[in-house]
mmCIF file of C-alpha atoms (C1' of nucleotides) in Angstrom:
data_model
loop_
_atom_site.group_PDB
_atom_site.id
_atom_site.type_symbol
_atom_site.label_atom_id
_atom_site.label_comp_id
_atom_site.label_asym_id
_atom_site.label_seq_id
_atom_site.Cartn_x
_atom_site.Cartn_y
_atom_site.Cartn_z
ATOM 1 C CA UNK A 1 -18.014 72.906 50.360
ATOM 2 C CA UNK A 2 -18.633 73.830 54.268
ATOM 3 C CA UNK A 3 -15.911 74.314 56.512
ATOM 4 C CA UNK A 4 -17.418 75.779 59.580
ATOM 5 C CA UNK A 5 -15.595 76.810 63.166
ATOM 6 C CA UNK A 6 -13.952 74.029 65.355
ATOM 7 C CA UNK A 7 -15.809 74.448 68.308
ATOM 8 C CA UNK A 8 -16.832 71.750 70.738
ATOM 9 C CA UNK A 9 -19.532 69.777 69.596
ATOM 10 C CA UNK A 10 -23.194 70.663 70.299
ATOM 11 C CA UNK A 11 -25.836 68.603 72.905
ATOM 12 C CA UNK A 12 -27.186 66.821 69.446
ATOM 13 C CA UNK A 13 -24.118 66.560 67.791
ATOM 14 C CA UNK A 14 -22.717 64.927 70.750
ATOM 15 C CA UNK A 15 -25.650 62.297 71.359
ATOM 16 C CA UNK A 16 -25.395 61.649 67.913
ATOM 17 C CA UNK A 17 -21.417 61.144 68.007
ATOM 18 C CA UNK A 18 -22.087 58.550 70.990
ATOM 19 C CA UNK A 19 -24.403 56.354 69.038
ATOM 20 C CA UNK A 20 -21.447 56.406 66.363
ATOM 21 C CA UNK A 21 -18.576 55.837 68.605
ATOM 22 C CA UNK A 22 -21.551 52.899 70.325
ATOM 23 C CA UNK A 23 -22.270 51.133 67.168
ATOM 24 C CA UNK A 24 -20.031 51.926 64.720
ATOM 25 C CA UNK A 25 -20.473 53.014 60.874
ATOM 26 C CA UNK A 26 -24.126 53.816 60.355
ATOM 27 C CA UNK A 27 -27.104 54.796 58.336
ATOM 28 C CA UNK A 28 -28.859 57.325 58.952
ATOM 29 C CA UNK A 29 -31.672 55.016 59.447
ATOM 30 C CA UNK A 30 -29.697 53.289 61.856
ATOM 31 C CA UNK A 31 -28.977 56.619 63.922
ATOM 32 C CA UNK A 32 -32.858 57.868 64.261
ATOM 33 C CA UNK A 33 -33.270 54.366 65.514
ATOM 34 C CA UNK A 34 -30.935 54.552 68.258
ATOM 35 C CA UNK A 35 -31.813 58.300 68.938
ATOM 36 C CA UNK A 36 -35.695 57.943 68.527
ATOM 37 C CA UNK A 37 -35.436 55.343 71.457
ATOM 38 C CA UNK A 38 -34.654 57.509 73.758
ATOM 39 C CA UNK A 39 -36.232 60.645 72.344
ATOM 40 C CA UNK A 40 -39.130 60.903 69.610
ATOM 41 C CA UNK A 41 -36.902 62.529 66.581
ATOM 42 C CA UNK A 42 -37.849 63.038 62.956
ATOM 43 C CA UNK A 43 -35.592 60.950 60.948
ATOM 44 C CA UNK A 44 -34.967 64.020 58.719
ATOM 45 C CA UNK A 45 -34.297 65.770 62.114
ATOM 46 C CA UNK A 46 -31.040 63.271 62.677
ATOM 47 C CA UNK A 47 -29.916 63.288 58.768
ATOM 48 C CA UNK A 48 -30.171 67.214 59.246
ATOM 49 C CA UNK A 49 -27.840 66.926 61.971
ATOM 50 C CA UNK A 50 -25.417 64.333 60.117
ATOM 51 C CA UNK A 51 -25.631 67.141 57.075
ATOM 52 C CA UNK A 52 -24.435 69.620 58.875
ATOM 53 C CA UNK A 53 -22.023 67.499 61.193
ATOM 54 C CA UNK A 54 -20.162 66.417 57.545
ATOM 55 C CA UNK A 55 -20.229 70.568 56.832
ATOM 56 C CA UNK A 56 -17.944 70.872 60.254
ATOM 57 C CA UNK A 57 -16.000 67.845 59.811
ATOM 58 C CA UNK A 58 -16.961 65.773 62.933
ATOM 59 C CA UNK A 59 -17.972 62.976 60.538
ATOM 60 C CA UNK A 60 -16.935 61.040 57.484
ATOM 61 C CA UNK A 61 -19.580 59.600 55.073
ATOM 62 C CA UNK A 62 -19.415 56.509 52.605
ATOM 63 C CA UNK A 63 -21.867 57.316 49.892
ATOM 64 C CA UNK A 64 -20.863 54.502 47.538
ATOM 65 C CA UNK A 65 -23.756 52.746 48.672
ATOM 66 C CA UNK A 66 -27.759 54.368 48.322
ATOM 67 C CA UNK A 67 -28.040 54.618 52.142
ATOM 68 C CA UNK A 68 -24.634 56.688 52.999
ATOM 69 C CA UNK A 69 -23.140 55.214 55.876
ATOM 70 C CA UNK A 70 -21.915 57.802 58.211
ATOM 71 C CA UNK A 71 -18.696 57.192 60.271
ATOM 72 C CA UNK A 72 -17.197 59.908 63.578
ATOM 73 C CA UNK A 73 -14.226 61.776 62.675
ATOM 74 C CA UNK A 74 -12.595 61.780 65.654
ATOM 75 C CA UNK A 75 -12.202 58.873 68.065
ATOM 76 C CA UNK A 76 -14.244 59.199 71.553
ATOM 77 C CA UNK A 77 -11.289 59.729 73.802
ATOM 78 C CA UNK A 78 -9.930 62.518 71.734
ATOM 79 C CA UNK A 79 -12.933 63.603 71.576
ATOM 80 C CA UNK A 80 -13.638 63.450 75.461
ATOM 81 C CA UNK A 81 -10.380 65.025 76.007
ATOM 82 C CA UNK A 82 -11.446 68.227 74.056
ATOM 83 C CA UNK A 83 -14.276 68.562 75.886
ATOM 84 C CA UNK A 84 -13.002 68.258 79.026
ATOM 85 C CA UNK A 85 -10.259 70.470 78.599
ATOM 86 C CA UNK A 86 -12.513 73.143 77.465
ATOM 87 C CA UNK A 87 -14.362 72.732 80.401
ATOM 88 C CA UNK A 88 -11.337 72.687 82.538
ATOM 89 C CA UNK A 89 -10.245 76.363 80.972
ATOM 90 C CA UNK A 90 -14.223 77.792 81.027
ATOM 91 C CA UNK A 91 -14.815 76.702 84.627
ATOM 92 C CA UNK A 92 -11.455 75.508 86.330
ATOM 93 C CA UNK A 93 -9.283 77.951 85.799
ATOM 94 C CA UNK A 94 -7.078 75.104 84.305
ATOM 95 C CA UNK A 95 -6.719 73.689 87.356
ATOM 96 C CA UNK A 96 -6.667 69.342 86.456
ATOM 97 C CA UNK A 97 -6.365 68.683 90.360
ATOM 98 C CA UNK A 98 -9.446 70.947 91.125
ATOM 99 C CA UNK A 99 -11.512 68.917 88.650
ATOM 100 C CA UNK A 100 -10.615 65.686 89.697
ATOM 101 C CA UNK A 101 -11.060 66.761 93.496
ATOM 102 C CA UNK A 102 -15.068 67.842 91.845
ATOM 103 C CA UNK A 103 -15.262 64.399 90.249
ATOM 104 C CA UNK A 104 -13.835 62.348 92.896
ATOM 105 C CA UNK A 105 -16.162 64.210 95.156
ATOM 106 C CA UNK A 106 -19.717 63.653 93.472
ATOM 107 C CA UNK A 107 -21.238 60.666 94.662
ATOM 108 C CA UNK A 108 -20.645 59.033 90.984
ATOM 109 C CA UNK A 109 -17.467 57.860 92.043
ATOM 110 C CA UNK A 110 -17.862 54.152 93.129
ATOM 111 C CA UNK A 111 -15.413 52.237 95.532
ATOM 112 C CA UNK A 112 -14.107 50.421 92.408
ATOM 113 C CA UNK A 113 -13.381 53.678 90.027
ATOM 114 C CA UNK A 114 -11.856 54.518 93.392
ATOM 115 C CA UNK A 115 -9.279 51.629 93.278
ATOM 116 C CA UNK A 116 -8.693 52.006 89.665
ATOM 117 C CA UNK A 117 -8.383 55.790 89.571
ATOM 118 C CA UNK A 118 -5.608 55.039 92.451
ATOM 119 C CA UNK A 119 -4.000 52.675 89.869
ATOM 120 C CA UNK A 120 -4.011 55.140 86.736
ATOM 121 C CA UNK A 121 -2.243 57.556 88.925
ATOM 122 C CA UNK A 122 0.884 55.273 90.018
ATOM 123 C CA UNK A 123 1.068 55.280 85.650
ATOM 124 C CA UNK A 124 0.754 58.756 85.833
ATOM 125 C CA UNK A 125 3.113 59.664 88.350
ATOM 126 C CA UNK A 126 5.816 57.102 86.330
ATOM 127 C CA UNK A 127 5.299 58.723 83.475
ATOM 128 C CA UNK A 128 5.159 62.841 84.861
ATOM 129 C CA UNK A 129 8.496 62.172 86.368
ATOM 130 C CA UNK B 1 -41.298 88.066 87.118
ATOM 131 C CA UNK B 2 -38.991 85.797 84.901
ATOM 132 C CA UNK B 3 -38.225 81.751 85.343
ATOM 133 C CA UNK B 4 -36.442 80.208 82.870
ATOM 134 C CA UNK B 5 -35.640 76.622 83.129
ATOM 135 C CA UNK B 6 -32.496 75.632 84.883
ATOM 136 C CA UNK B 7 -30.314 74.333 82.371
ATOM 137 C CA UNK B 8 -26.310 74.428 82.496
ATOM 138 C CA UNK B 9 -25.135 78.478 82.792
ATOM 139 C CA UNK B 10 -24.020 79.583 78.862
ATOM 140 C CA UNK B 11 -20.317 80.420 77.790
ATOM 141 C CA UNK B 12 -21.056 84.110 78.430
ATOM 142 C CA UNK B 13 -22.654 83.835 81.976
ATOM 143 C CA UNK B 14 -19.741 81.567 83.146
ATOM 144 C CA UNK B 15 -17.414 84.093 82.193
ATOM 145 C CA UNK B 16 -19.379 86.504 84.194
ATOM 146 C CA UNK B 17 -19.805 83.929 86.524
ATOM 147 C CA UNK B 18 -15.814 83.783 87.069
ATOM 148 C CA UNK B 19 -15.374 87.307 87.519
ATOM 149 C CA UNK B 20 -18.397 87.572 90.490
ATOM 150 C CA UNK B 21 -16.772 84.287 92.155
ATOM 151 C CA UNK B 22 -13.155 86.070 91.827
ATOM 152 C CA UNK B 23 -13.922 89.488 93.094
ATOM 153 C CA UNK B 24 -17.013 88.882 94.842
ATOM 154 C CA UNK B 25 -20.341 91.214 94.820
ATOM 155 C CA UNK B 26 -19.615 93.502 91.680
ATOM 156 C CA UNK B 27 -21.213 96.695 90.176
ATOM 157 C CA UNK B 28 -22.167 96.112 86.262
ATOM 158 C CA UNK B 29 -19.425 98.634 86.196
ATOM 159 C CA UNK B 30 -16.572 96.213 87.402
ATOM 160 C CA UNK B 31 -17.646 93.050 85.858
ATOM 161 C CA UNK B 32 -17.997 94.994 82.213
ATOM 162 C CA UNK B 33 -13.568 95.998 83.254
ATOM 163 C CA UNK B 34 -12.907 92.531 83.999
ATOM 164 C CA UNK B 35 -14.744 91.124 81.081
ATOM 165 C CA UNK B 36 -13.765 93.894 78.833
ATOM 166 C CA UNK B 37 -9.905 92.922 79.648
ATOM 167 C CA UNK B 38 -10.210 89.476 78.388
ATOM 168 C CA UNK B 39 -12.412 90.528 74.991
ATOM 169 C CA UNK B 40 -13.367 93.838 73.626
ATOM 170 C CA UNK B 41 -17.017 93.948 74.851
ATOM 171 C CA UNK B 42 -19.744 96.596 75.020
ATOM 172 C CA UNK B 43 -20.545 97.869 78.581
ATOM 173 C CA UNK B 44 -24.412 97.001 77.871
ATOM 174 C CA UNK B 45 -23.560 93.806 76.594
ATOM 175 C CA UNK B 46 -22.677 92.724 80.268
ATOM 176 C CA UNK B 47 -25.695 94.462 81.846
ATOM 177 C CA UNK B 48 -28.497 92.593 79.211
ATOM 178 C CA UNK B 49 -26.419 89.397 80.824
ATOM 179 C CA UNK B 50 -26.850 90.187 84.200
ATOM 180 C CA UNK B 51 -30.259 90.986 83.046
ATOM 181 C CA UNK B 52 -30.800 87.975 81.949
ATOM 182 C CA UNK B 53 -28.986 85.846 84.473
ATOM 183 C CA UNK B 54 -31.480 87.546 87.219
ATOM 184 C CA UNK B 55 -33.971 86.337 85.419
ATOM 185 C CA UNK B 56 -32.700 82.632 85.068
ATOM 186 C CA UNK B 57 -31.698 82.706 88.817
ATOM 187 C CA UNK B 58 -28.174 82.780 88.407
ATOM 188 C CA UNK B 59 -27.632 86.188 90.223
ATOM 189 C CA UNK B 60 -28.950 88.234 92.651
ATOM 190 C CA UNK B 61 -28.495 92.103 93.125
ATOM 191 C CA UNK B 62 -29.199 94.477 95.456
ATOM 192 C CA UNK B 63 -30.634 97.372 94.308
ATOM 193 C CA UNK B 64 -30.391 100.077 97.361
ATOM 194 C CA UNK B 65 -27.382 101.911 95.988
ATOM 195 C CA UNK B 66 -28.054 103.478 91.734
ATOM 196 C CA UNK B 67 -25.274 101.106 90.737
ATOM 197 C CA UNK B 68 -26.699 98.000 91.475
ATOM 198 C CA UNK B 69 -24.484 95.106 93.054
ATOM 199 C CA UNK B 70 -24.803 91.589 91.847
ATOM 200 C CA UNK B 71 -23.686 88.844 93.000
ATOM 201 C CA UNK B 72 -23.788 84.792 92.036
ATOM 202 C CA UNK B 73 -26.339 83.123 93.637
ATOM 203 C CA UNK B 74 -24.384 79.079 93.736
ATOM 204 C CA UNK B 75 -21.322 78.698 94.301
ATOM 205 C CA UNK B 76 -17.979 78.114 92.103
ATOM 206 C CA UNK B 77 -17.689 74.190 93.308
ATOM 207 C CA UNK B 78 -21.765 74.049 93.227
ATOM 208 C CA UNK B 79 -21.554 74.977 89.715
ATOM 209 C CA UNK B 80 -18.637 73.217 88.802
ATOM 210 C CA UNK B 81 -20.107 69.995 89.898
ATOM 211 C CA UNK B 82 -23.101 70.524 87.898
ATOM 212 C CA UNK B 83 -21.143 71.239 84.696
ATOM 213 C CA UNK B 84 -19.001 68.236 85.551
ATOM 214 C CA UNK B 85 -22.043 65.841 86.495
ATOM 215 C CA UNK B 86 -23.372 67.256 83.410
ATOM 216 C CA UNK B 87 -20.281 66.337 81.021
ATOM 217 C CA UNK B 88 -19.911 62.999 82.718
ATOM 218 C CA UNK B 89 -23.923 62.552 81.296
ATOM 219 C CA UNK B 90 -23.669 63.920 78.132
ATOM 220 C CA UNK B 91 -19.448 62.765 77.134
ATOM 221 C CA UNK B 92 -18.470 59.963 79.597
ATOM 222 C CA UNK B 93 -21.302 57.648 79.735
ATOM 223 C CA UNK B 94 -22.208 58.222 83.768
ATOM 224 C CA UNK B 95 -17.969 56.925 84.341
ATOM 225 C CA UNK B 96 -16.584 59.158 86.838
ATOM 226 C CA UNK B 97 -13.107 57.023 86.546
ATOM 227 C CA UNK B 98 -13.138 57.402 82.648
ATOM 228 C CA UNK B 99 -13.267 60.830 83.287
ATOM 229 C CA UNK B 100 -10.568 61.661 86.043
ATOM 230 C CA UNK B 101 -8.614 59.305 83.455
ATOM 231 C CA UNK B 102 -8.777 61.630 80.542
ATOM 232 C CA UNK B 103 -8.210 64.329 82.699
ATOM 233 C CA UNK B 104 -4.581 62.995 84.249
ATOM 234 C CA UNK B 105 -3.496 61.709 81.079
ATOM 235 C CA UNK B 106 -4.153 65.306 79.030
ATOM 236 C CA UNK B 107 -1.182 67.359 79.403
ATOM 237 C CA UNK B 108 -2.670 70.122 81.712
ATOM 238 C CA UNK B 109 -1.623 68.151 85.113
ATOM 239 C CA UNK B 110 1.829 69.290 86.497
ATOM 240 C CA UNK B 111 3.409 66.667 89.101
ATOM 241 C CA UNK B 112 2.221 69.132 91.791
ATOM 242 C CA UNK B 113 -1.549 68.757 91.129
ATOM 243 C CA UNK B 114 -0.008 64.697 90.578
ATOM 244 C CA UNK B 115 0.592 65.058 94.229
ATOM 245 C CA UNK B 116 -2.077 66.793 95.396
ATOM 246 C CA UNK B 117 -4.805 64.573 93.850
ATOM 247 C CA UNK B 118 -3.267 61.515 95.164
ATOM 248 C CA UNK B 119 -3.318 62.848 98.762
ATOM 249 C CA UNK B 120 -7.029 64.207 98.064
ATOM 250 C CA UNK B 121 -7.616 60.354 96.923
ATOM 251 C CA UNK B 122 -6.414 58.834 99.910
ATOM 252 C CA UNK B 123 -9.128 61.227 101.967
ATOM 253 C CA UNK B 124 -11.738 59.960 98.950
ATOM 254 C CA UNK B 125 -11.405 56.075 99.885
ATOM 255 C CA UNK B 126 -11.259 56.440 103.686
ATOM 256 C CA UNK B 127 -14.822 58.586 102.984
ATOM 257 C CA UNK B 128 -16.019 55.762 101.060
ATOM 258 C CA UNK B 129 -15.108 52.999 102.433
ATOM 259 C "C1'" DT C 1 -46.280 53.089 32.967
ATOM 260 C "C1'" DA C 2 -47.956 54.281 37.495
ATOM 261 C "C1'" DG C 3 -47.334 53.917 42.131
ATOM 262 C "C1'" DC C 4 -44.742 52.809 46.413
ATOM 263 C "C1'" DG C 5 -40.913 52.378 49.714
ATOM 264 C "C1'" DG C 6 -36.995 54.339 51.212
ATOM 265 C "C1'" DG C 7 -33.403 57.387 50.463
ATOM 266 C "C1'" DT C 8 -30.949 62.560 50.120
ATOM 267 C "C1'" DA C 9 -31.104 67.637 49.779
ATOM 268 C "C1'" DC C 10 -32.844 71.906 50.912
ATOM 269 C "C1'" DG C 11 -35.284 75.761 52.980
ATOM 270 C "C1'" DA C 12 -37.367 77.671 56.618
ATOM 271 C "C1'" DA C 13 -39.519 78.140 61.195
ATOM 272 C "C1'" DG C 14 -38.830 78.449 66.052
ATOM 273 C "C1'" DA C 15 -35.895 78.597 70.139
ATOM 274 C "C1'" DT C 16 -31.945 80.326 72.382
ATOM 275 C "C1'" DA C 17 -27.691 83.082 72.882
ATOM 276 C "C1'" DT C 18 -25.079 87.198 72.011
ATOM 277 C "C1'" DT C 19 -24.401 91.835 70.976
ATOM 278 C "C1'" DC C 20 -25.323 96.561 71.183
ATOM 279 C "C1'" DG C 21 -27.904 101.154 70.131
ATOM 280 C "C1'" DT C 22 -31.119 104.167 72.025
ATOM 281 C "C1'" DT C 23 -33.890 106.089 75.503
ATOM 282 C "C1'" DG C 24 -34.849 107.962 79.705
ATOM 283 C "C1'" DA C 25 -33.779 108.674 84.733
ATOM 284 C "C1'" DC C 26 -31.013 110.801 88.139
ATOM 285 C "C1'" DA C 27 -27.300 113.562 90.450
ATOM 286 C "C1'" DG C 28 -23.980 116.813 90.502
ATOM 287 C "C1'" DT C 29 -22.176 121.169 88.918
ATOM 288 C "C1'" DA C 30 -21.235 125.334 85.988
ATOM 289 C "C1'" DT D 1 -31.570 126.056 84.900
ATOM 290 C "C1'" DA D 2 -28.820 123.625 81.481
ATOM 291 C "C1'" DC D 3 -25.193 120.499 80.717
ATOM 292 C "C1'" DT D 4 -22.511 116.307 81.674
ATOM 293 C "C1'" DG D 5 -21.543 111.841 83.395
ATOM 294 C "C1'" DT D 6 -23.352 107.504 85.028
ATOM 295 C "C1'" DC D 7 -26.713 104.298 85.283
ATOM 296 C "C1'" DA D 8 -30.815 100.788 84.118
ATOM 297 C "C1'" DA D 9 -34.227 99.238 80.815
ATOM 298 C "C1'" DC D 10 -35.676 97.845 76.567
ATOM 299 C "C1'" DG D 11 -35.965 96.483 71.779
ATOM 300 C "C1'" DA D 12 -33.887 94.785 67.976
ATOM 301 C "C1'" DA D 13 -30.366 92.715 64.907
ATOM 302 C "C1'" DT D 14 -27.520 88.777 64.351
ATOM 303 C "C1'" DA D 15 -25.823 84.212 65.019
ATOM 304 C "C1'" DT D 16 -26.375 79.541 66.121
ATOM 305 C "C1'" DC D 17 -28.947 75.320 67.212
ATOM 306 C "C1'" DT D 18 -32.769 72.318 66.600
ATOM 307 C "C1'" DT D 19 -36.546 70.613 64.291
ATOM 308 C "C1'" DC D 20 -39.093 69.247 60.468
ATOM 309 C "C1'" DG D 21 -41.909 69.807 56.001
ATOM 310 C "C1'" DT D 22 -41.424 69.425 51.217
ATOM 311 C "C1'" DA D 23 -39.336 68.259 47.015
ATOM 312 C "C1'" DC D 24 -37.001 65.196 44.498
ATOM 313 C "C1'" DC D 25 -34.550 60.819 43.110
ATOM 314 C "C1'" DC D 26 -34.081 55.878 42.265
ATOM 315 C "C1'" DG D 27 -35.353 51.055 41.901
ATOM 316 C "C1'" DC D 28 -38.876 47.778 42.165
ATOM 317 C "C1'" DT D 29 -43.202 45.669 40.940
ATOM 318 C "C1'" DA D 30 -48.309 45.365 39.904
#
DNA sequence: TAGCGGGTACGAAGATATTCGTTGACAGTA
DNA sequence: TACTGTCAACGAATATCTTCGTACCCGCTA
């Protein structure tokens, strides 16, 4: 039984994770299609990949069926938390303000996730008190 | 003459990355302390990286003294706004708002950076709007 | 029964990242 | 000159990630 490292999940894992989290409980059928869309994948390529995401625990699989229906571990918040903390220790020095200053600063913040950003932090500053 | 492709920098050449944006131009010599002070690693170790990073385009060195000085070719916030824009591709759907959200809500803002986001917000919409 | 469609499991190749040993160059000094 | 310390270059071993071919299984039907 495989029980490999808890690291963050990889660039294929993680595409694979958001057509999960997306659709729901899949096939692996299911999966290639939504992957093969947007890049030409072997369907054993994605089933490979679902293998060895089982092996590290980042998904659940119901095999009471022929086609096993595959299922994410771990909810897409937590799992965007993880990865943004690790990238807040690797490249920010830990610093939460000095990320948000990066984000808030790209051009991919709009004038709306402007306004709501501004409301998420009145809730945060009620809460940090 | 090397040219790899220009994907995000790896775990190892961010950490070496950190220690040439923290102390500035840096003999292999003084990034291998720094580095070595953090996780037992071998002096040559360091130099194949810088090797390699050269050849990505990640660092430059002069070479007039024996002990060549490197030195990062982007800056920290350059980089960090690639690995951010990158996450916010690969983790967050494009959202910059569903980002900044996971980031206030996970435990690693104090009050202060609290504060100091919401002023750098305020500057954020009067750039926008 | 033979063949087909659609499924899993497995091994292995190729790409990339990480680590370090060994070699050879050079400068200073005993 | 011979030895020592410091350095860059290189090759190679190892680990991990990604991709896919091949083998095999099961149920259906001609």
């Amino acid at each position: 039984m495989g029980n490999r490292s808890s690291s963050r999940p990889t660039d294929a894992e993680l595409e694979i994770l958001s057509v999960l989290w997306r659709n729901g409980p899949s096939t692996v059928r299911d999966v290639h299609a939504a992957i093969n869309a947007l890049k030409p994948t072997g369907y054993t390529t994605v089933l490979k990949l679902l293998q060895i995401m089982i092996d590290k625990g980042l998904v659940r699989r119901d095999e009471s069926e022929r086609a096993h229906v595959y299922e994410a571990r771990f909810g897409q918040e937590q799992t965007q938390r993880q990865l943004l903390d690790d990238l807040l220790e690797r490249a920010f020095e830990g610093s939460a303000s000095k990320l948000v200053m990066q984000a808030l600063s790209s051009e991919k913040a709009t004038t709306e996730e402007l306004a709501e950003i501004k409301r998420l932090l009145k809730k945060a500053e009620r809460g940090a008190k």
